[in-house]
Amino acid sequence: ELAMKMGYSVTEIIKKLLMMGVMVTINQEIDFDTATLLAGELDVVVEELPPEQDPTEIPEIEDDPKSLVHRPPVVTVMGHVDHGKTSLLDVIRKTSVTEREAGGITQHIGAYQVMCQGKKIVFLDTPGHEAFTAMRARGAQVTDIAILVVAADDGVMPQTIEAINHAKSAKVPIIVAINKIDRPGANPDHVKQQLAEHNLIPEDWGGQTVMVPVSAKQKLGIKELLEMILLVAEMQELKANPDREARGIIIEAQLDKGRGPVATVLVQTGTLRIGDSIIAGTAHGKVRAMINDRGEKVKKAGPSVPVEVLGLSDVPEAGDILAALDEKLTRSISDKRIEKQRNDLMRSKKVSLDDLFQQIQDGNIKDLNILIKADVQGSVEALSSSLLALNKNDEVRVNIIHAGVGAVNESDVMLASASNALIIAFNVRPDTNARKLADNESIDIRTYRVIYEAIGDVEAAMTGMLAPQF
Ligand code: GDP
């Protein structure tokens, strides 16, 4: 190809390269620098072309820093089951609705806005870290702040720790809501002590984590919690440009019998308007109607505004990026994506012990992220510390992104997928759903009954000495 473009025969080009000390074969690629040297020898001018726009990608728009204005924070509520996530979301929603609106219907669209001190806060309506991590697994980060709900009468539980690790791995600041302080057995100090063991040190103990005692049932501490959210948000300097084509994230989507595909979008930047040509995942279309969290029809939605959007050709997935674009472009991107999806299905690749060394060699991996599940805490700790002790060479570092007791569940697989981690299961097995999800997401789950075998395998894989499994 190069010979043809330069107007020489292949033999002449190869000969010239050999004389320059570059050994090549006819179907070998040479880099731009070599081509430049060669061109110099042959009196040919070469020019480097800018990289081509990926036809499945949405073109980026650079925002002028001057165009950025403050946007409301987006908050997710996480925590152990029954610690009061749903109750807290309900009470926040109700207390913030003003008298005049109180009679109005609230519509569940997956997210809602509340007012506090004249400022808006957006809450994602699906409690728990599963939705949060599912979105992150698809490359979308919607949450600015995580509210960790811990029941004061129950303390830190397995899902509390999961939630902490999910938030930490997404680098999202955590505000702790110590809930159920009305309960007779409530012991907020004990909760603080337990959280401190997980490196969440309360401010009143000299730490950095905001902790607010609340009761979702008796509506105590809610205003304080909202104020703290605004405070933490202020430090994050959340900004977006409202005067451009919209970009947003699909929060949830379903097929409605009467209305067709309905998707809730959280606009992240720009303003979405009726009539805009849009794309989300492999679906495209025109915005036919938009409905806000109070069930009202709206004509436009700016940064941090959640709206239901009608008009897509298909149901996108939660976590898909929605973009308003030129109509032709939405069509071609959507076509190319459907084609790519088919091809990718053939060869999806996540980290696995079998080809870890190759991926290290190829420079694809610098961190080996590992998630550990085991039958007892002692094994969890033994495995974690032995694996971390493998961090001797600089080529790749072992990170334990989560370690816990119990079977490998869907949430573990999601987290592994979001962080490109492999899972080591010691004396426990994945449950059926986790197994299925792991297959879909190509997550490597390794089960072991002997600790040194697990360590040995990881060490061997890191150095390219792993014996193939048959
Ligand atoms: P989720 O599983 O985390 O969403 O928890 P829920 O919001 O469903 O709450 C679980 C249970 O705890 C329900 O029976 C709630 O009524 C109760 N609950 C939630 N918040 C409080 C609270 O502040 N005080 C008391 N006493 N009970 C609460």
Coordinates of C-alpha atoms and ligand atoms in Angstrom, one line a residue:
E1 CA 0.0 0.0 0.0
L2 CA 2.8 2.3 1.0
A3 CA 4.8 1.4 -2.1
M4 CA 1.9 2.1 -4.3
K5 CA 1.2 5.5 -2.7
M6 CA 4.9 6.5 -3.0
G7 CA 5.1 5.4 -6.6
Y8 CA 7.8 2.7 -6.2
S9 CA 7.7 -1.1 -6.5
V10 CA 7.4 -3.1 -3.3
T11 CA 10.9 -4.6 -3.9
E12 CA 12.4 -1.1 -4.1
I13 CA 10.7 -0.1 -0.9
I14 CA 11.8 -3.2 1.0
K15 CA 15.4 -2.8 -0.3
K16 CA 15.5 0.8 0.8
L17 CA 14.3 -0.1 4.2
L18 CA 16.8 -2.9 4.5
M19 CA 19.6 -0.4 3.6
M20 CA 18.3 1.8 6.4
G21 CA 18.5 -1.2 8.8
V22 CA 14.8 -1.9 9.0
M23 CA 14.0 -5.5 8.4
V24 CA 10.5 -5.8 7.0
T25 CA 8.3 -8.2 5.1
I26 CA 5.7 -7.3 2.5
N27 CA 2.7 -7.4 4.8
Q28 CA 4.3 -5.7 7.7
E29 CA 3.1 -2.3 9.0
I30 CA 5.7 0.4 9.6
D31 CA 5.2 3.3 11.9
F32 CA 4.9 6.9 10.9
D33 CA 8.5 7.9 11.9
T34 CA 10.0 5.1 9.7
A35 CA 7.8 6.1 6.9
T36 CA 9.0 9.7 7.2
L37 CA 12.6 8.6 7.1
L38 CA 11.9 6.4 4.1
A39 CA 10.1 9.2 2.3
G40 CA 13.1 11.5 2.9
E41 CA 15.3 9.0 1.2
L42 CA 12.9 8.8 -1.8
D43 CA 12.0 12.5 -2.0
V44 CA 8.4 11.9 -1.2
V45 CA 6.4 14.1 1.1
V46 CA 4.4 12.3 3.9
E47 CA 1.7 13.8 6.0
E48 CA 0.1 12.4 9.1
L49 CA -3.7 12.3 8.9
P50 CA -5.8 13.0 12.0
P51 CA -7.3 9.8 13.5
E52 CA -10.6 9.0 12.0
Q53 CA -13.8 9.6 13.9
D54 CA -15.1 6.2 15.1
P55 CA -18.4 5.8 13.2
T56 CA -20.1 4.3 16.3
E57 CA -19.1 7.2 18.6
I58 CA -20.9 10.4 19.3
P59 CA -18.7 13.3 18.3
E60 CA -17.3 15.2 21.3
I61 CA -18.1 18.9 21.8
E62 CA -15.5 21.0 23.7
D63 CA -17.2 23.4 26.1
D64 CA -15.8 26.8 26.6
P65 CA -15.1 27.1 30.3
K66 CA -17.0 30.4 30.3
S67 CA -20.2 28.7 29.1
L68 CA -20.3 26.4 32.2
V69 CA -22.9 27.2 34.9
H70 CA -23.7 25.4 38.2
R71 CA -25.9 22.3 38.0
P72 CA -27.8 20.5 40.7
P73 CA -26.1 17.4 42.3
V74 CA -27.3 13.9 41.4
V75 CA -27.7 11.6 44.5
T76 CA -28.0 7.8 44.8
V77 CA -29.2 6.2 48.0
M78 CA -27.5 2.9 49.0
G79 CA -27.2 0.6 52.0
H80 CA -28.2 -2.7 53.5
V81 CA -31.7 -4.1 52.9
D82 CA -34.3 -2.9 55.3
H83 CA -32.1 -0.1 56.6
G84 CA -34.6 2.5 55.2
K85 CA -33.5 3.5 51.7
T86 CA -37.0 3.5 50.2
S87 CA -38.5 5.2 53.3
L88 CA -35.9 7.9 53.1
L89 CA -36.4 8.5 49.4
D90 CA -40.2 8.7 50.1
V91 CA -40.0 11.1 52.9
I92 CA -37.5 13.4 51.1
R93 CA -39.8 13.5 48.1
K94 CA -42.8 14.3 50.2
T95 CA -41.3 16.9 52.5
S96 CA -40.0 18.9 49.6
V97 CA -43.2 19.1 47.7
T98 CA -44.7 22.5 48.5
E99 CA -48.3 22.9 49.7
R100 CA -49.6 24.0 46.3
E101 CA -48.2 20.9 44.6
A102 CA -49.2 18.5 47.4
G103 CA -52.4 17.6 45.7
G104 CA -50.7 16.9 42.4
I105 CA -49.7 13.4 41.4
T106 CA -46.1 12.4 41.5
Q107 CA -45.0 10.2 38.8
H108 CA -42.3 7.6 39.2
I109 CA -39.9 8.1 36.3
G110 CA -36.7 6.8 38.0
A111 CA -35.5 10.1 39.4
Y112 CA -36.9 13.2 41.0
Q113 CA -35.9 16.8 41.9
V114 CA -36.4 18.4 45.3
M115 CA -35.8 22.0 46.5
C116 CA -33.8 22.9 49.6
Q117 CA -32.8 26.5 50.4
G118 CA -33.9 27.5 46.9
K119 CA -31.5 25.0 45.3
K120 CA -32.3 21.8 43.5
I121 CA -31.1 18.2 44.3
V122 CA -31.8 15.3 42.1
F123 CA -32.4 11.8 43.6
L124 CA -32.2 8.6 41.6
D125 CA -35.3 6.7 42.6
T126 CA -34.0 3.2 42.5
P127 CA -32.4 2.5 45.8
G128 CA -29.4 0.3 46.2
H129 CA -26.0 0.0 44.4
E130 CA -27.1 -2.5 41.8
A131 CA -28.5 0.0 39.4
F132 CA -25.7 2.4 40.1
T133 CA -23.1 -0.3 39.3
A134 CA -25.0 -1.7 36.3
M135 CA -24.8 1.8 34.8
R136 CA -21.1 2.1 35.6
A137 CA -20.5 -1.2 34.0
R138 CA -21.7 0.4 30.8
G139 CA -19.3 3.3 31.3
A140 CA -21.8 5.8 32.6
Q141 CA -21.4 7.8 35.8
V142 CA -24.5 9.6 36.8
T143 CA -24.1 9.9 40.6
D144 CA -22.3 12.9 42.2
I145 CA -22.9 11.9 45.8
A146 CA -23.9 8.6 47.5
I147 CA -26.0 8.5 50.6
L148 CA -25.2 5.5 52.6
V149 CA -28.1 4.5 54.8
V150 CA -27.2 2.6 58.0
A151 CA -29.8 1.6 60.5
A152 CA -28.7 2.8 63.9
D153 CA -30.2 -0.3 65.6
D154 CA -28.5 -2.8 63.2
G155 CA -25.2 -1.3 62.2
V156 CA -22.8 -2.1 59.4
M157 CA -24.0 -5.1 57.5
P158 CA -22.6 -7.0 54.4
Q159 CA -24.5 -4.8 51.9
T160 CA -23.3 -1.7 53.7
I161 CA -19.7 -2.7 53.0
E162 CA -20.6 -3.6 49.4
A163 CA -22.1 -0.1 49.0
I164 CA -19.1 1.5 50.5
N165 CA -16.8 -0.3 48.0
H166 CA -19.1 0.4 45.1
A167 CA -19.0 4.2 45.9
K168 CA -15.3 4.2 46.5
S169 CA -14.5 2.4 43.3
A170 CA -16.6 5.0 41.5
K171 CA -14.8 7.8 43.4
V172 CA -18.1 9.2 44.6
P173 CA -18.2 11.0 47.9
I174 CA -20.3 9.3 50.6
I175 CA -22.6 11.0 53.1
V176 CA -23.8 8.7 55.8
A177 CA -27.5 8.8 56.9
I178 CA -27.7 7.1 60.3
N179 CA -31.3 6.1 60.1
K180 CA -33.9 4.8 62.6
I181 CA -32.6 6.9 65.5
D182 CA -36.1 6.8 66.9
R183 CA -35.7 3.1 67.6
P184 CA -35.1 2.0 71.2
G185 CA -32.0 0.0 70.3
A186 CA -30.5 2.9 68.2
N187 CA -26.8 3.4 68.8
P188 CA -25.3 6.0 66.4
D189 CA -21.9 5.9 68.1
H190 CA -21.6 2.2 67.5
V191 CA -22.4 2.8 63.8
K192 CA -19.7 5.5 63.6
Q193 CA -17.2 3.1 65.2
Q194 CA -18.0 0.4 62.7
L195 CA -17.8 2.8 59.8
A196 CA -14.5 4.1 61.0
E197 CA -13.2 0.5 60.6
H198 CA -14.0 1.0 56.9
N199 CA -12.2 4.3 56.7
L200 CA -15.3 6.4 56.9
I201 CA -14.3 8.7 59.9
P202 CA -17.0 11.1 61.0
E203 CA -16.2 14.8 61.0
D204 CA -16.8 15.1 64.8
W205 CA -14.0 12.6 65.3
G206 CA -11.7 14.6 63.1
G207 CA -12.5 12.7 59.9
Q208 CA -13.9 13.8 56.6
T209 CA -17.1 11.9 56.3
V210 CA -20.4 13.8 56.9
M211 CA -22.7 11.7 59.0
V212 CA -26.3 12.8 59.7
P213 CA -28.6 11.1 62.2
V214 CA -32.1 10.8 60.7
S215 CA -35.4 9.0 61.1
A216 CA -37.3 8.4 57.9
K217 CA -40.3 7.4 60.0
Q218 CA -40.5 10.4 62.3
K219 CA -39.1 12.8 59.6
L220 CA -36.1 13.8 61.7
G221 CA -32.9 15.2 60.3
I222 CA -34.2 15.3 56.7
K223 CA -33.6 19.0 56.3
E224 CA -30.1 18.6 57.8
L225 CA -29.3 15.8 55.4
L226 CA -30.4 17.8 52.4
E227 CA -28.3 20.8 53.6
M228 CA -25.3 18.5 53.9
I229 CA -25.8 17.3 50.3
L230 CA -25.8 20.9 49.1
L231 CA -22.6 21.5 51.1
V232 CA -20.8 18.5 49.7
A233 CA -22.1 19.4 46.2
E234 CA -20.7 22.9 46.5
M235 CA -17.2 21.5 47.1
Q236 CA -17.5 19.5 43.9
E237 CA -18.1 22.5 41.7
L238 CA -20.6 20.7 39.5
K239 CA -21.0 22.6 36.2
A240 CA -22.4 22.1 32.7
N241 CA -23.1 24.1 29.6
P242 CA -26.9 24.4 29.0
D243 CA -26.5 26.0 25.6
R244 CA -25.5 23.1 23.4
E245 CA -26.8 19.8 22.1
A246 CA -27.9 17.6 24.9
R247 CA -26.0 14.7 26.4
G248 CA -27.6 12.6 29.0
I249 CA -27.8 9.1 30.5
I250 CA -30.7 6.6 30.3
I251 CA -31.8 5.9 33.9
E252 CA -34.5 3.4 33.0
A253 CA -36.5 2.4 29.9
Q254 CA -39.3 0.2 29.0
L255 CA -41.8 -0.6 26.2
D256 CA -45.1 1.0 27.0
K257 CA -48.1 -0.6 25.2
G258 CA -49.7 2.7 24.2
R259 CA -46.7 5.0 24.0
G260 CA -43.9 2.8 22.6
P261 CA -40.4 2.9 23.9
V262 CA -40.3 5.2 27.0
A263 CA -36.9 6.2 28.4
T264 CA -36.1 8.3 31.4
V265 CA -33.1 10.5 30.6
L266 CA -31.0 12.4 33.1
V267 CA -29.7 15.3 31.1
Q268 CA -26.0 15.9 32.0
T269 CA -25.1 18.8 29.7
G270 CA -26.9 20.9 27.1
T271 CA -30.6 21.2 26.7
L272 CA -32.9 18.6 25.3
R273 CA -35.9 19.9 23.3
I274 CA -39.0 18.5 21.6
G275 CA -38.2 17.7 18.0
D276 CA -34.5 17.0 18.7
S277 CA -33.0 14.0 16.8
I278 CA -31.6 11.7 19.3
I279 CA -29.6 8.5 19.7
A280 CA -29.3 6.2 22.8
G281 CA -27.4 2.9 22.5
T282 CA -28.6 1.4 19.3
A283 CA -32.0 3.2 19.3
H284 CA -32.6 6.5 17.5
G285 CA -35.5 8.8 16.8
K286 CA -37.0 12.3 17.5
V287 CA -38.1 13.6 20.8
R288 CA -41.9 13.5 20.5
A289 CA -42.8 14.4 24.1
M290 CA -41.2 14.9 27.4
I291 CA -42.7 14.4 30.9
N292 CA -41.1 15.5 34.2
D293 CA -41.2 13.9 37.6
R294 CA -44.5 15.6 38.4
G295 CA -46.2 14.2 35.4
E296 CA -46.2 17.5 33.5
K297 CA -45.4 17.8 29.9
V298 CA -42.3 19.9 29.3
K299 CA -40.8 21.4 26.1
K300 CA -37.1 21.4 27.2
A301 CA -34.9 19.8 29.9
G302 CA -31.5 21.2 30.9
P303 CA -28.5 19.9 32.9
S304 CA -29.4 17.5 35.9
V305 CA -33.1 17.5 34.9
P306 CA -34.7 14.0 34.7
V307 CA -37.4 13.6 32.0
E308 CA -39.3 10.8 30.4
V309 CA -38.6 10.9 26.7
L310 CA -41.0 9.5 24.0
G311 CA -40.0 8.9 20.4
L312 CA -37.1 6.4 20.3
S313 CA -37.2 3.6 17.8
D314 CA -36.3 1.0 20.3
V315 CA -35.8 0.5 24.1
P316 CA -32.3 1.6 25.2
E317 CA -30.6 0.2 28.2
A318 CA -30.0 1.9 31.5
G319 CA -26.6 3.5 31.3
D320 CA -26.7 4.2 27.6
I321 CA -25.7 7.7 26.7
L322 CA -28.3 9.8 25.0
A323 CA -27.2 12.5 22.6
A324 CA -29.0 15.0 20.5
L325 CA -27.4 15.2 17.0
D326 CA -27.9 15.9 13.4
E327 CA -30.6 13.5 12.1
K328 CA -28.5 11.8 9.5
L329 CA -25.8 11.2 12.0
T330 CA -28.1 9.6 14.6
R331 CA -29.2 7.1 11.9
S332 CA -25.7 6.2 10.7
I333 CA -24.4 5.9 14.3
S334 CA -27.3 3.7 15.2
D335 CA -26.7 1.4 12.1
K336 CA -23.0 1.2 12.8
R337 CA -23.6 0.3 16.4
I338 CA -26.0 -2.5 15.6
E339 CA -23.4 -3.9 13.2
K340 CA -20.6 -3.5 15.8
Q341 CA -22.8 -5.1 18.5
R342 CA -23.1 -8.2 16.4
N343 CA -19.3 -8.4 15.8
D344 CA -18.5 -7.7 19.4
L345 CA -20.7 -10.5 20.6
M346 CA -18.3 -12.8 18.8
R347 CA -15.2 -11.7 20.7
S348 CA -15.8 -9.9 24.0
K349 CA -12.7 -9.9 26.2
K350 CA -12.4 -9.2 29.9
V351 CA -9.5 -9.9 32.2
S352 CA -9.0 -13.6 32.8
L353 CA -6.1 -15.5 34.4
D354 CA -5.6 -17.5 31.2
D355 CA -4.5 -14.6 29.1
L356 CA -3.5 -12.2 31.9
F357 CA 0.2 -12.4 31.0
Q358 CA -0.5 -11.7 27.4
Q359 CA -2.6 -8.7 28.4
I360 CA 0.2 -7.4 30.6
Q361 CA 2.7 -7.9 27.8
D362 CA 0.4 -6.0 25.4
G363 CA 0.2 -3.2 27.9
N364 CA -3.5 -3.6 28.3
I365 CA -3.3 -4.1 32.0
K366 CA -1.5 -2.3 34.7
D367 CA -3.8 -3.1 37.6
L368 CA -5.0 -6.6 38.3
N369 CA -8.3 -6.0 40.0
I370 CA -9.6 -8.9 42.1
L371 CA -12.8 -9.4 44.0
I372 CA -12.7 -12.1 46.7
K373 CA -15.6 -14.1 48.2
A374 CA -15.0 -16.8 50.8
D375 CA -16.9 -18.9 53.3
V376 CA -15.4 -17.3 56.4
Q377 CA -13.8 -14.0 57.3
G378 CA -10.5 -15.7 58.2
S379 CA -10.1 -17.0 54.6
V380 CA -11.1 -13.6 53.2
E381 CA -8.3 -11.9 55.2
A382 CA -5.7 -14.6 54.5
L383 CA -6.4 -14.4 50.7
S384 CA -6.4 -10.6 50.6
S385 CA -3.1 -10.3 52.4
S386 CA -1.4 -13.0 50.5
L387 CA -2.6 -11.6 47.2
L388 CA -1.5 -8.1 48.1
A389 CA 1.9 -9.6 49.0
L390 CA 2.4 -10.5 45.4
N391 CA 2.9 -6.7 44.7
K392 CA 6.6 -6.9 44.1
N393 CA 7.1 -6.1 40.5
D394 CA 6.1 -2.8 38.9
E395 CA 4.5 -4.3 35.7
V396 CA 1.2 -5.0 37.3
R397 CA -0.3 -4.3 40.7
V398 CA -2.9 -6.4 42.5
N399 CA -5.9 -4.4 43.8
I400 CA -8.5 -6.0 46.0
I401 CA -11.6 -4.0 45.0
H402 CA -14.0 -5.9 47.3
A403 CA -13.7 -8.8 49.7
G404 CA -16.5 -10.4 51.6
V405 CA -18.1 -13.5 53.1
G406 CA -20.8 -15.4 51.2
A407 CA -21.6 -16.8 47.7
V408 CA -20.7 -14.8 44.6
N409 CA -23.8 -12.9 43.8
E410 CA -25.0 -10.7 40.9
S411 CA -23.8 -7.5 42.6
D412 CA -20.3 -9.0 42.8
V413 CA -20.3 -9.8 39.1
M414 CA -21.6 -6.3 38.3
L415 CA -18.8 -4.7 40.4
A416 CA -16.2 -7.0 38.7
S417 CA -17.6 -6.0 35.3
A418 CA -17.5 -2.3 36.1
S419 CA -13.9 -2.5 37.3
N420 CA -12.7 -5.2 34.9
A421 CA -11.9 -7.5 37.8
L422 CA -11.7 -11.3 38.1
I423 CA -13.4 -13.0 41.0
I424 CA -11.8 -15.5 43.3
A425 CA -14.3 -17.7 45.2
F426 CA -12.9 -19.7 48.1
N427 CA -15.1 -22.5 49.3
V428 CA -18.1 -20.7 47.9
R429 CA -19.8 -20.9 44.5
P430 CA -21.6 -18.3 42.4
D431 CA -25.4 -18.5 42.5
T432 CA -27.3 -19.2 39.3
N433 CA -27.9 -15.6 38.5
A434 CA -24.3 -14.6 39.1
R435 CA -23.1 -17.5 36.9
K436 CA -25.4 -16.4 34.1
L437 CA -24.4 -12.7 34.4
A438 CA -20.7 -13.7 34.6
D439 CA -21.1 -15.6 31.3
N440 CA -22.8 -12.6 29.6
E441 CA -20.2 -10.2 30.9
S442 CA -17.3 -12.6 30.3
I443 CA -16.2 -12.4 34.0
D444 CA -13.6 -14.9 35.1
I445 CA -14.8 -16.6 38.3
R446 CA -12.1 -18.9 39.8
T447 CA -13.2 -21.3 42.5
Y448 CA -10.6 -22.7 45.0
R449 CA -10.5 -25.0 48.0
V450 CA -6.9 -24.4 48.9
I451 CA -5.6 -20.9 49.5
Y452 CA -2.1 -21.5 48.2
E453 CA -3.5 -22.8 44.9
A454 CA -5.3 -19.5 44.4
I455 CA -2.2 -17.5 45.2
G456 CA -0.1 -19.8 43.1
D457 CA -2.4 -19.3 40.1
V458 CA -2.5 -15.6 40.3
E459 CA 1.3 -15.4 40.7
A460 CA 1.8 -17.8 37.8
A461 CA -0.6 -15.8 35.6
M462 CA 1.2 -12.6 36.5
T463 CA 4.5 -14.1 35.3
G464 CA 3.1 -15.9 32.3
M465 CA 3.7 -19.4 33.9
L466 CA 0.1 -20.4 34.4
A467 CA -0.5 -24.0 33.2
P468 CA -3.4 -24.1 30.8
Q469 CA -6.7 -25.5 32.2
F470 CA -8.2 -28.5 30.4
Ligands
GDP1 P1 -35.0 -0.6 52.3 O1 -35.0 -2.0 52.1 O2 -33.6 -0.1 52.7 O3 -35.5 0.2 51.2 O4 -35.8 -0.2 53.6 P2 -37.3 0.3 53.8 O5 -37.4 1.7 53.5 O6 -38.2 -0.6 53.0 O7 -37.5 0.1 55.3 C1 -37.5 -1.1 56.0 C2 -38.4 -1.1 57.2 O8 -37.8 -0.2 58.2 C3 -39.8 -0.6 57.0 O9 -40.6 -1.4 57.7 C4 -39.8 0.8 57.4 O10 -41.0 1.2 57.9 C5 -38.8 0.8 58.6 N1 -38.1 2.1 58.7 C6 -37.5 2.8 57.8 N2 -37.0 4.0 58.3 C7 -37.3 3.9 59.6 C8 -37.1 4.8 60.7 O11 -36.5 5.9 60.6 N3 -37.5 4.4 62.0 C9 -38.2 3.3 62.2 N4 -38.6 3.0 63.4 N5 -38.4 2.4 61.2 C10 -38.0 2.7 59.9

